[in-house]
PDB file of C-alpha atoms and ligand atoms in Angstrom:
ATOM      1  CA  MET X   1      60.394 -67.429   8.290  1.00 71.00           C
ATOM      2  CA  SER X   2      61.333 -65.864   4.925  1.00 75.00           C
ATOM      3  CA  LYS X   3      64.452 -63.706   4.477  1.00 95.00           C
ATOM      4  CA  TYR X   4      63.829 -59.981   4.637  1.00 98.00           C
ATOM      5  CA  ASN X   5      65.114 -58.557   1.349  1.00 98.00           C
ATOM      6  CA  ARG X   6      63.955 -57.035  -1.922  1.00 98.00           C
ATOM      7  CA  ALA X   7      63.251 -60.345  -3.678  1.00 98.00           C
ATOM      8  CA  ALA X   8      61.185 -61.662  -0.785  1.00 98.00           C
ATOM      9  CA  VAL X   9      59.082 -58.500  -0.504  1.00 98.00           C
ATOM     10  CA  THR X  10      58.581 -58.239  -4.266  1.00 98.00           C
ATOM     11  CA  THR X  11      57.529 -61.870  -4.765  1.00 98.00           C
ATOM     12  CA  GLY X  12      53.770 -62.017  -4.391  1.00 95.00           C
ATOM     13  CA  LEU X  13      53.390 -58.300  -3.650  1.00 98.00           C
ATOM     14  CA  SER X  14      49.890 -57.349  -4.792  1.00 98.00           C
ATOM     15  CA  ALA X  15      50.328 -53.567  -4.466  1.00 98.00           C
ATOM     16  CA  PRO X  16      51.729 -51.972  -7.648  1.00 98.00           C
ATOM     17  CA  TYR X  17      54.805 -50.442  -6.011  1.00 98.00           C
ATOM     18  CA  THR X  18      58.442 -50.774  -7.071  1.00 98.00           C
ATOM     19  CA  VAL X  19      60.561 -51.884  -4.105  1.00 98.00           C
ATOM     20  CA  ASP X  20      63.740 -49.965  -3.249  1.00 98.00           C
ATOM     21  CA  PHE X  21      65.266 -52.100  -0.457  1.00 98.00           C
ATOM     22  CA  HIS X  22      68.256 -51.086   1.692  1.00 98.00           C
ATOM     23  CA  ASP X  23      70.064 -53.134   4.289  1.00 98.00           C
ATOM     24  CA  ARG X  24      70.857 -49.931   6.179  1.00 98.00           C
ATOM     25  CA  ILE X  25      69.885 -46.318   5.528  1.00 98.00           C
ATOM     26  CA  GLY X  26      69.690 -42.971   7.346  1.00 98.00           C
ATOM     27  CA  SER X  27      65.977 -42.421   6.841  1.00 98.00           C
ATOM     28  CA  THR X  28      63.634 -44.088   4.355  1.00 98.00           C
ATOM     29  CA  ASN X  29      61.620 -40.842   4.277  1.00 98.00           C
ATOM     30  CA  ASP X  30      64.739 -38.915   3.211  1.00 98.00           C
ATOM     31  CA  ARG X  31      65.458 -41.435   0.445  1.00 98.00           C
ATOM     32  CA  ALA X  32      61.789 -41.304  -0.629  1.00 98.00           C
ATOM     33  CA  ARG X  33      61.970 -37.492  -0.779  1.00 98.00           C
ATOM     34  CA  THR X  34      65.000 -37.748  -3.068  1.00 98.00           C
ATOM     35  CA  LEU X  35      63.081 -40.107  -5.352  1.00 98.00           C
ATOM     36  CA  ALA X  36      60.098 -37.747  -5.284  1.00 98.00           C
ATOM     37  CA  ALA X  37      62.390 -34.859  -6.258  1.00 98.00           C
ATOM     38  CA  SER X  38      63.252 -36.753  -9.442  1.00 98.00           C
ATOM     39  CA  GLY X  39      59.546 -37.329 -10.125  1.00 97.00           C
ATOM     40  CA  ARG X  40      59.376 -40.999  -9.051  1.00 97.00           C
ATOM     41  CA  SER X  41      56.127 -42.171  -7.477  1.00 97.00           C
ATOM     42  CA  GLY X  42      54.682 -45.633  -6.925  1.00 98.00           C
ATOM     43  CA  VAL X  43      57.850 -46.705  -5.165  1.00 98.00           C
ATOM     44  CA  VAL X  44      58.337 -47.981  -1.626  1.00 98.00           C
ATOM     45  CA  VAL X  45      61.658 -47.497   0.144  1.00 99.00           C
ATOM     46  CA  ILE X  46      62.291 -50.198   2.766  1.00 99.00           C
ATOM     47  CA  ALA X  47      65.237 -50.555   5.133  1.00 98.00           C
ATOM     48  CA  ALA X  48      66.254 -53.382   7.442  1.00 98.00           C
ATOM     49  CA  GLU X  49      67.905 -50.789   9.719  1.00 98.00           C
ATOM     50  CA  GLN X  50      67.587 -47.008   9.999  1.00 98.00           C
ATOM     51  CA  THR X  51      70.333 -44.887  11.526  1.00 98.00           C
ATOM     52  CA  SER X  52      68.681 -41.453  11.571  1.00 98.00           C
ATOM     53  CA  GLY X  53      64.966 -42.102  11.343  1.00 98.00           C
ATOM     54  CA  ARG X  54      62.706 -39.108  11.781  1.00 98.00           C
ATOM     55  CA  GLY X  55      59.466 -38.847  13.729  1.00 98.00           C
ATOM     56  CA  ARG X  56      56.774 -36.172  13.804  1.00 95.00           C
ATOM     57  CA  ARG X  57      57.437 -32.648  15.002  1.00 92.00           C
ATOM     58  CA  GLY X  58      61.235 -32.905  14.618  1.00 93.00           C
ATOM     59  CA  ARG X  59      61.650 -35.946  16.853  1.00 95.00           C
ATOM     60  CA  SER X  60      63.886 -38.897  16.066  1.00 97.00           C
ATOM     61  CA  TRP X  61      62.705 -42.473  15.526  1.00 97.00           C
ATOM     62  CA  ALA X  62      64.803 -45.406  16.698  1.00 92.00           C
ATOM     63  CA  GLY X  63      65.638 -47.814  13.872  1.00 96.00           C
ATOM     64  CA  PRO X  64      67.349 -50.962  15.157  1.00 97.00           C
ATOM     65  CA  ARG X  65      67.469 -54.099  12.993  1.00 98.00           C
ATOM     66  CA  GLY X  66      64.272 -56.118  13.403  1.00 98.00           C
ATOM     67  CA  GLY X  67      61.809 -53.272  12.916  1.00 98.00           C
ATOM     68  CA  VAL X  68      59.820 -52.348   9.828  1.00 98.00           C
ATOM     69  CA  TYR X  69      60.830 -49.020   8.259  1.00 98.00           C
ATOM     70  CA  LEU X  70      59.220 -48.059   4.992  1.00 99.00           C
ATOM     71  CA  SER X  71      58.253 -44.959   3.018  1.00 98.00           C
ATOM     72  CA  ILE X  72      55.896 -44.941   0.055  1.00 98.00           C
ATOM     73  CA  VAL X  73      56.004 -42.202  -2.590  1.00 98.00           C
ATOM     74  CA  LEU X  74      52.419 -41.617  -3.662  1.00 98.00           C
ATOM     75  CA  ASP X  75      50.843 -39.412  -6.316  1.00 96.00           C
ATOM     76  CA  PRO X  76      47.377 -39.259  -4.804  1.00 88.00           C
ATOM     77  CA  SER X  77      44.340 -37.807  -6.520  1.00 89.00           C
ATOM     78  CA  LEU X  78      43.768 -35.685  -3.416  1.00 93.00           C
ATOM     79  CA  ALA X  79      44.055 -31.938  -2.926  1.00 94.00           C
ATOM     80  CA  ALA X  80      47.148 -30.929  -0.937  1.00 95.00           C
ATOM     81  CA  ALA X  81      44.912 -29.851   1.954  1.00 96.00           C
ATOM     82  CA  ASP X  82      43.567 -33.402   2.202  1.00 97.00           C
ATOM     83  CA  THR X  83      47.000 -34.954   2.839  1.00 97.00           C
ATOM     84  CA  PRO X  84      46.222 -35.716   6.543  1.00 98.00           C
ATOM     85  CA  LEU X  85      43.746 -38.305   5.278  1.00 98.00           C
ATOM     86  CA  LEU X  86      46.725 -40.326   4.036  1.00 98.00           C
ATOM     87  CA  THR X  87      48.241 -40.375   7.520  1.00 98.00           C
ATOM     88  CA  LEU X  88      44.999 -41.834   8.854  1.00 98.00           C
ATOM     89  CA  GLY X  89      44.892 -44.296   5.944  1.00 98.00           C
ATOM     90  CA  ALA X  90      48.440 -45.488   6.635  1.00 98.00           C
ATOM     91  CA  GLY X  91      47.469 -45.990  10.280  1.00 98.00           C
ATOM     92  CA  VAL X  92      44.469 -48.090   9.271  1.00 98.00           C
ATOM     93  CA  ALA X  93      46.625 -50.138   6.873  1.00 98.00           C
ATOM     94  CA  THR X  94      49.241 -50.787   9.557  1.00 99.00           C
ATOM     95  CA  ALA X  95      46.721 -51.608  12.286  1.00 98.00           C
ATOM     96  CA  ARG X  96      44.889 -54.041  10.000  1.00 98.00           C
ATOM     97  CA  ALA X  97      48.129 -55.833   9.057  1.00 98.00           C
ATOM     98  CA  VAL X  98      49.220 -55.985  12.695  1.00 98.00           C
ATOM     99  CA  ARG X  99      45.824 -57.331  13.761  1.00 98.00           C
ATOM    100  CA  GLU X 100      46.024 -60.053  11.093  1.00 98.00           C
ATOM    101  CA  ALA X 101      49.367 -61.032  12.630  1.00 98.00           C
ATOM    102  CA  GLY X 102      47.649 -61.545  15.989  1.00 97.00           C
ATOM    103  CA  VAL X 103      48.149 -58.229  17.823  1.00 98.00           C
ATOM    104  CA  PRO X 104      44.873 -56.383  18.596  1.00 97.00           C
ATOM    105  CA  ALA X 105      46.078 -52.895  17.687  1.00 98.00           C
ATOM    106  CA  GLY X 106      44.027 -49.694  17.653  1.00 97.00           C
ATOM    107  CA  LEU X 107      44.569 -46.129  16.453  1.00 98.00           C
ATOM    108  CA  LYS X 108      45.383 -43.055  18.495  1.00 98.00           C
ATOM    109  CA  TRP X 109      44.895 -39.720  16.750  1.00 98.00           C
ATOM    110  CA  PRO X 110      46.594 -38.614  14.627  1.00 97.00           C
ATOM    111  CA  ASN X 111      49.283 -41.119  13.699  1.00 96.00           C
ATOM    112  CA  ASP X 112      49.905 -43.783  16.320  1.00 98.00           C
ATOM    113  CA  VAL X 113      49.180 -47.484  16.186  1.00 98.00           C
ATOM    114  CA  VAL X 114      48.736 -48.525  19.802  1.00 97.00           C
ATOM    115  CA  VAL X 115      48.102 -51.604  21.894  1.00 97.00           C
ATOM    116  CA  ARG X 116      46.570 -51.905  25.350  1.00 95.00           C
ATOM    117  CA  VAL X 117      48.843 -54.100  27.423  1.00 95.00           C
ATOM    118  CA  VAL X 118      47.521 -55.753  30.576  1.00 94.00           C
ATOM    119  CA  ASP X 119      49.900 -57.956  32.579  1.00 91.00           C
ATOM    120  CA  GLY X 120      52.260 -58.164  29.584  1.00 88.00           C
ATOM    121  CA  ARG X 121      49.492 -59.282  27.218  1.00 92.00           C
ATOM    122  CA  ALA X 122      47.846 -57.318  24.414  1.00 93.00           C
ATOM    123  CA  VAL X 123      44.109 -57.039  24.908  1.00 93.00           C
ATOM    124  CA  ASP X 124      41.489 -55.722  22.522  1.00 83.00           C
ATOM    125  CA  PRO X 125      41.215 -51.955  23.114  1.00 77.00           C
ATOM    126  CA  GLY X 126      37.422 -52.196  22.798  1.00 68.00           C
ATOM    127  CA  THR X 127      37.072 -54.643  25.673  1.00 68.00           C
ATOM    128  CA  ALA X 128      39.753 -53.572  28.126  1.00 59.00           C
ATOM    129  CA  GLY X 129      38.409 -50.266  29.481  1.00 69.00           C
ATOM    130  CA  ASN X 130      41.243 -48.481  31.228  1.00 75.00           C
ATOM    131  CA  ALA X 131      43.037 -51.568  32.532  1.00 85.00           C
ATOM    132  CA  GLY X 132      46.783 -51.743  31.960  1.00 90.00           C
ATOM    133  CA  GLU X 133      48.569 -49.210  29.755  1.00 93.00           C
ATOM    134  CA  GLU X 134      48.351 -48.076  26.177  1.00 95.00           C
ATOM    135  CA  ARG X 135      51.687 -48.556  24.385  1.00 96.00           C
ATOM    136  CA  LYS X 136      52.886 -47.338  20.999  1.00 97.00           C
ATOM    137  CA  LEU X 137      53.584 -49.970  18.361  1.00 98.00           C
ATOM    138  CA  ALA X 138      53.950 -47.869  15.207  1.00 98.00           C
ATOM    139  CA  GLY X 139      54.017 -44.279  13.972  1.00 98.00           C
ATOM    140  CA  ILE X 140      53.393 -42.537  10.656  1.00 98.00           C
ATOM    141  CA  LEU X 141      55.258 -39.554   9.199  1.00 98.00           C
ATOM    142  CA  THR X 142      53.607 -37.996   6.140  1.00 98.00           C
ATOM    143  CA  GLU X 143      55.389 -35.310   4.125  1.00 98.00           C
ATOM    144  CA  ARG X 144      54.466 -33.467   0.934  1.00 97.00           C
ATOM    145  CA  THR X 145      57.297 -32.729  -1.439  1.00 98.00           C
ATOM    146  CA  HIS X 146      57.595 -31.845  -5.140  1.00 97.00           C
ATOM    147  CA  GLY X 147      53.837 -32.298  -5.613  1.00 96.00           C
ATOM    148  CA  LEU X 148      54.005 -35.883  -4.295  1.00 98.00           C
ATOM    149  CA  VAL X 149      53.393 -37.391  -0.868  1.00 98.00           C
ATOM    150  CA  VAL X 150      55.794 -39.516   1.170  1.00 98.00           C
ATOM    151  CA  VAL X 151      54.089 -41.746   3.731  1.00 98.00           C
ATOM    152  CA  GLY X 152      56.585 -43.197   6.201  1.00 98.00           C
ATOM    153  CA  ILE X 153      55.719 -46.040   8.554  1.00 98.00           C
ATOM    154  CA  GLY X 154      57.836 -47.268  11.452  1.00 98.00           C
ATOM    155  CA  LEU X 155      56.605 -50.458  13.130  1.00 98.00           C
ATOM    156  CA  ASN X 156      58.162 -52.165  16.160  1.00 98.00           C
ATOM    157  CA  ALA X 157      58.065 -55.698  14.797  1.00 98.00           C
ATOM    158  CA  ASN X 158      60.903 -58.039  15.851  1.00 98.00           C
ATOM    159  CA  LEU X 159      62.366 -55.769  18.501  1.00 98.00           C
ATOM    160  CA  SER X 160      62.473 -55.646  22.237  1.00 97.00           C
ATOM    161  CA  ALA X 161      60.806 -52.728  24.039  1.00 96.00           C
ATOM    162  CA  GLY X 162      63.984 -52.474  26.123  1.00 94.00           C
ATOM    163  CA  ASP X 163      65.779 -51.118  23.028  1.00 91.00           C
ATOM    164  CA  LEU X 164      63.138 -48.433  22.438  1.00 96.00           C
ATOM    165  CA  PRO X 165      61.988 -45.235  24.141  1.00 94.00           C
ATOM    166  CA  ALA X 166      59.656 -45.531  27.143  1.00 95.00           C
ATOM    167  CA  GLY X 167      56.024 -46.103  26.262  1.00 95.00           C
ATOM    168  CA  ALA X 168      56.773 -48.370  23.299  1.00 97.00           C
ATOM    169  CA  THR X 169      55.904 -52.014  22.803  1.00 97.00           C
ATOM    170  CA  THR X 170      56.806 -54.503  20.089  1.00 98.00           C
ATOM    171  CA  MET X 171      55.079 -57.320  18.245  1.00 98.00           C
ATOM    172  CA  ARG X 172      57.789 -59.781  19.274  1.00 98.00           C
ATOM    173  CA  ASP X 173      57.315 -58.940  22.958  1.00 97.00           C
ATOM    174  CA  LEU X 174      53.568 -59.497  22.616  1.00 97.00           C
ATOM    175  CA  VAL X 175      53.216 -62.500  20.291  1.00 97.00           C
ATOM    176  CA  GLY X 176      56.730 -63.676  19.420  1.00 97.00           C
ATOM    177  CA  PRO X 177      58.672 -63.152  16.155  1.00 98.00           C
ATOM    178  CA  VAL X 178      56.588 -62.114  13.159  1.00 98.00           C
ATOM    179  CA  ASP X 179      57.112 -62.513   9.417  1.00 98.00           C
ATOM    180  CA  ARG X 180      58.127 -59.011   8.261  1.00 98.00           C
ATOM    181  CA  VAL X 181      57.750 -59.903   4.586  1.00 98.00           C
ATOM    182  CA  ALA X 182      54.099 -60.881   5.052  1.00 98.00           C
ATOM    183  CA  LEU X 183      53.537 -57.855   7.269  1.00 98.00           C
ATOM    184  CA  VAL X 184      55.016 -55.383   4.760  1.00 98.00           C
ATOM    185  CA  GLN X 185      53.117 -56.939   1.855  1.00 98.00           C
ATOM    186  CA  ARG X 186      49.864 -56.684   3.811  1.00 98.00           C
ATOM    187  CA  ILE X 187      50.534 -53.058   4.819  1.00 99.00           C
ATOM    188  CA  LEU X 188      51.298 -52.109   1.202  1.00 98.00           C
ATOM    189  CA  ALA X 189      48.195 -53.889  -0.129  1.00 98.00           C
ATOM    190  CA  GLU X 190      46.038 -52.044   2.413  1.00 98.00           C
ATOM    191  CA  VAL X 191      47.676 -48.666   1.711  1.00 98.00           C
ATOM    192  CA  HIS X 192      47.073 -49.151  -1.995  1.00 98.00           C
ATOM    193  CA  GLU X 193      43.432 -50.144  -1.515  1.00 98.00           C
ATOM    194  CA  LEU X 194      42.651 -47.312   0.908  1.00 98.00           C
ATOM    195  CA  THR X 195      44.419 -44.605  -1.085  1.00 97.00           C
ATOM    196  CA  THR X 196      42.662 -45.631  -4.298  1.00 96.00           C
ATOM    197  CA  ASP X 197      39.334 -45.194  -2.523  1.00 96.00           C
ATOM    198  CA  PRO X 198      39.977 -42.407   0.017  1.00 97.00           C
ATOM    199  CA  ASP X 199      36.290 -42.194   1.007  1.00 97.00           C
ATOM    200  CA  THR X 200      36.777 -45.474   2.883  1.00 98.00           C
ATOM    201  CA  ILE X 201      39.537 -44.095   5.129  1.00 98.00           C
ATOM    202  CA  LEU X 202      37.603 -42.148   7.773  1.00 98.00           C
ATOM    203  CA  PRO X 203      35.004 -44.882   8.474  1.00 98.00           C
ATOM    204  CA  ALA X 204      37.802 -47.454   8.710  1.00 98.00           C
ATOM    205  CA  TRP X 205      39.784 -45.175  11.050  1.00 98.00           C
ATOM    206  CA  ARG X 206      36.757 -44.629  13.316  1.00 98.00           C
ATOM    207  CA  ASP X 207      36.257 -48.418  13.552  1.00 98.00           C
ATOM    208  CA  LEU X 208      39.784 -48.878  14.934  1.00 98.00           C
ATOM    209  CA  ALA X 209      40.046 -45.666  16.976  1.00 98.00           C
ATOM    210  CA  THR X 210      40.979 -45.771  20.647  1.00 96.00           C
ATOM    211  CA  THR X 211      40.815 -41.960  20.895  1.00 97.00           C
ATOM    212  CA  LEU X 212      37.095 -41.508  20.230  1.00 98.00           C
ATOM    213  CA  GLY X 213      34.917 -41.300  23.329  1.00 96.00           C
ATOM    214  CA  ARG X 214      37.924 -40.517  25.529  1.00 96.00           C
ATOM    215  CA  ARG X 215      39.011 -37.507  27.529  1.00 97.00           C
ATOM    216  CA  VAL X 216      42.124 -36.192  25.841  1.00 98.00           C
ATOM    217  CA  ARG X 217      44.655 -33.406  26.076  1.00 98.00           C
ATOM    218  CA  VAL X 218      45.819 -32.120  22.694  1.00 98.00           C
ATOM    219  CA  SER X 219      48.944 -29.961  22.552  1.00 96.00           C
ATOM    220  CA  GLY X 220      49.559 -28.007  19.410  1.00 84.00           C
ATOM    221  CA  ASP X 221      51.004 -24.738  18.229  1.00 80.00           C
ATOM    222  CA  ALA X 222      48.041 -22.908  19.765  1.00 76.00           C
ATOM    223  CA  GLY X 223      48.564 -24.442  23.232  1.00 92.00           C
ATOM    224  CA  GLU X 224      46.684 -27.181  25.061  1.00 96.00           C
ATOM    225  CA  ILE X 225      43.038 -28.161  24.866  1.00 97.00           C
ATOM    226  CA  VAL X 226      41.356 -30.729  27.125  1.00 97.00           C
ATOM    227  CA  GLY X 227      38.049 -32.280  26.150  1.00 97.00           C
ATOM    228  CA  THR X 228      36.227 -35.398  25.035  1.00 98.00           C
ATOM    229  CA  ALA X 229      37.103 -36.655  21.560  1.00 98.00           C
ATOM    230  CA  ILE X 230      33.816 -37.226  19.772  1.00 98.00           C
ATOM    231  CA  ASP X 231      34.796 -37.698  16.133  1.00 98.00           C
ATOM    232  CA  VAL X 232      37.397 -37.368  13.429  1.00 98.00           C
ATOM    233  CA  GLU X 233      36.244 -35.442  10.378  1.00 98.00           C
ATOM    234  CA  HIS X 234      37.589 -34.778   6.886  1.00 98.00           C
ATOM    235  CA  PRO X 235      40.495 -34.537   6.199  1.00 98.00           C
ATOM    236  CA  GLY X 236      41.610 -35.756   9.645  1.00 98.00           C
ATOM    237  CA  ARG X 237      40.596 -33.096  12.180  1.00 97.00           C
ATOM    238  CA  LEU X 238      39.867 -34.290  15.696  1.00 98.00           C
ATOM    239  CA  VAL X 239      36.541 -32.984  17.025  1.00 98.00           C
ATOM    240  CA  LEU X 240      36.503 -32.272  20.767  1.00 97.00           C
ATOM    241  CA  ASP X 241      33.734 -31.327  23.154  1.00 97.00           C
ATOM    242  CA  THR X 242      35.276 -28.945  25.679  1.00 97.00           C
ATOM    243  CA  PRO X 243      33.843 -26.837  28.524  1.00 95.00           C
ATOM    244  CA  ASP X 244      34.123 -23.874  26.103  1.00 95.00           C
ATOM    245  CA  GLY X 245      32.310 -25.582  23.263  1.00 97.00           C
ATOM    246  CA  ARG X 246      33.249 -27.636  20.247  1.00 97.00           C
ATOM    247  CA  GLU X 247      36.821 -27.503  18.921  1.00 95.00           C
ATOM    248  CA  ARG X 248      38.243 -28.924  15.704  1.00 95.00           C
ATOM    249  CA  ILE X 249      41.980 -29.615  15.761  1.00 95.00           C
ATOM    250  CA  ALA X 250      44.074 -30.220  12.663  1.00 95.00           C
ATOM    251  CA  VAL X 251      47.557 -30.717  14.140  1.00 94.00           C
ATOM    252  CA  GLY X 252      48.821 -31.693  17.574  1.00 95.00           C
ATOM    253  CA  ASP X 253      49.972 -34.331  20.005  1.00 96.00           C
ATOM    254  CA  CYS X 254      47.177 -36.179  21.743  1.00 97.00           C
ATOM    255  CA  GLU X 255      47.343 -37.676  25.212  1.00 96.00           C
ATOM    256  CA  HIS X 256      44.623 -40.039  26.422  1.00 95.00           C
ATOM    257  CA  LEU X 257      43.549 -39.065  29.952  1.00 95.00           C
ATOM    258  CA  ARG X 258      41.925 -41.155  32.657  1.00 86.00           C
ATOM    259  CA  PRO X 259      38.203 -40.431  33.047  1.00 83.00           C
ATOM    260  CA  VAL X 260      37.418 -37.915  35.826  1.00 79.00           C
TER     261      VAL X 260
HETATM  262  C1  BTN J   1      56.094 -40.642  14.746  1.00 92.38           C
HETATM  263  O1  BTN J   1      55.326 -41.348  15.421  1.00 92.38           O
HETATM  264  O2  BTN J   1      56.647 -39.652  15.224  1.00 92.38           O
HETATM  265  C2  BTN J   1      56.314 -40.997  13.312  1.00 92.38           C
HETATM  266  C3  BTN J   1      57.433 -41.983  13.164  1.00 92.38           C
HETATM  267  C4  BTN J   1      57.689 -42.362  11.718  1.00 92.38           C
HETATM  268  C5  BTN J   1      58.913 -43.226  11.591  1.00 92.38           C
HETATM  269  C6  BTN J   1      59.066 -43.783  10.203  1.00 92.38           C
HETATM  270  S1  BTN J   1      60.272 -45.067  10.131  1.00 92.38           S
HETATM  271  C7  BTN J   1      60.170 -45.069   8.397  1.00 92.38           C
HETATM  272  C8  BTN J   1      60.092 -43.618   7.967  1.00 92.38           C
HETATM  273  N1  BTN J   1      61.409 -43.036   7.855  1.00 92.38           N
HETATM  274  C9  BTN J   1      61.629 -42.074   8.755  1.00 92.38           C
HETATM  275  O3  BTN J   1      62.683 -41.433   8.895  1.00 92.38           O
HETATM  276  N2  BTN J   1      60.546 -41.911   9.529  1.00 92.38           N
HETATM  277  C10 BTN J   1      59.465 -42.802   9.111  1.00 92.38           C
END
């Protein structure tokens, strides 16, 4: 397996990003924000270890050595209001790369890459019904700053779930050690392709979604809503059928519920 460093990631990278590689860093998103503040875009910050990684809604994100932690500074041709589309795009990119590496990942709205685990094995979310448990494999943190967008991706690659918060799983636990260089290069190629053609993002997200068709509880600033997720619409709103009618939700935490 190749070494995980700047030279390895840069060699053969098809996406047109400059690589800013760190052996250890607080948060790749923080470093990416600093670069964005000086007007740099088209750069990806990667760290082998993160000591104060940030998650959505003010949470922290564990960053032990072995995971993939990266943040891309993008200058997208999208209106600021359409930024959530990039979160969905990064999810699609990550899920596709993970699937190519042998883990049948799906997407949970708005920003989770998940795997259904039955008896310790990852099974295709489309075929497994409600058997086993859905576990989180990766998360996305998207931030707008200085007119640019930072898309941060944390992926539990060569880690053990025992070192992570409850509810997480890792690629190594499911299929053995993976090549992080190949994984990162694939993620970056997919991000580049999807963000250059943003119209492809929603259809690709729907194809990989585990949320659609499910009963869900979404908690956001306006409280909790329970309903059936029927679609995701531009620029990333979840559409729910609820007993009180149709709801469209832009921001929130989504929990997949068992059918009643
Ligand atoms: C979430 O699911 O809450 C989002 C987690 C995002 C974590 C990644 S790790 C790389 C990048 N740097 C950070 O500090 N956070 C993101």
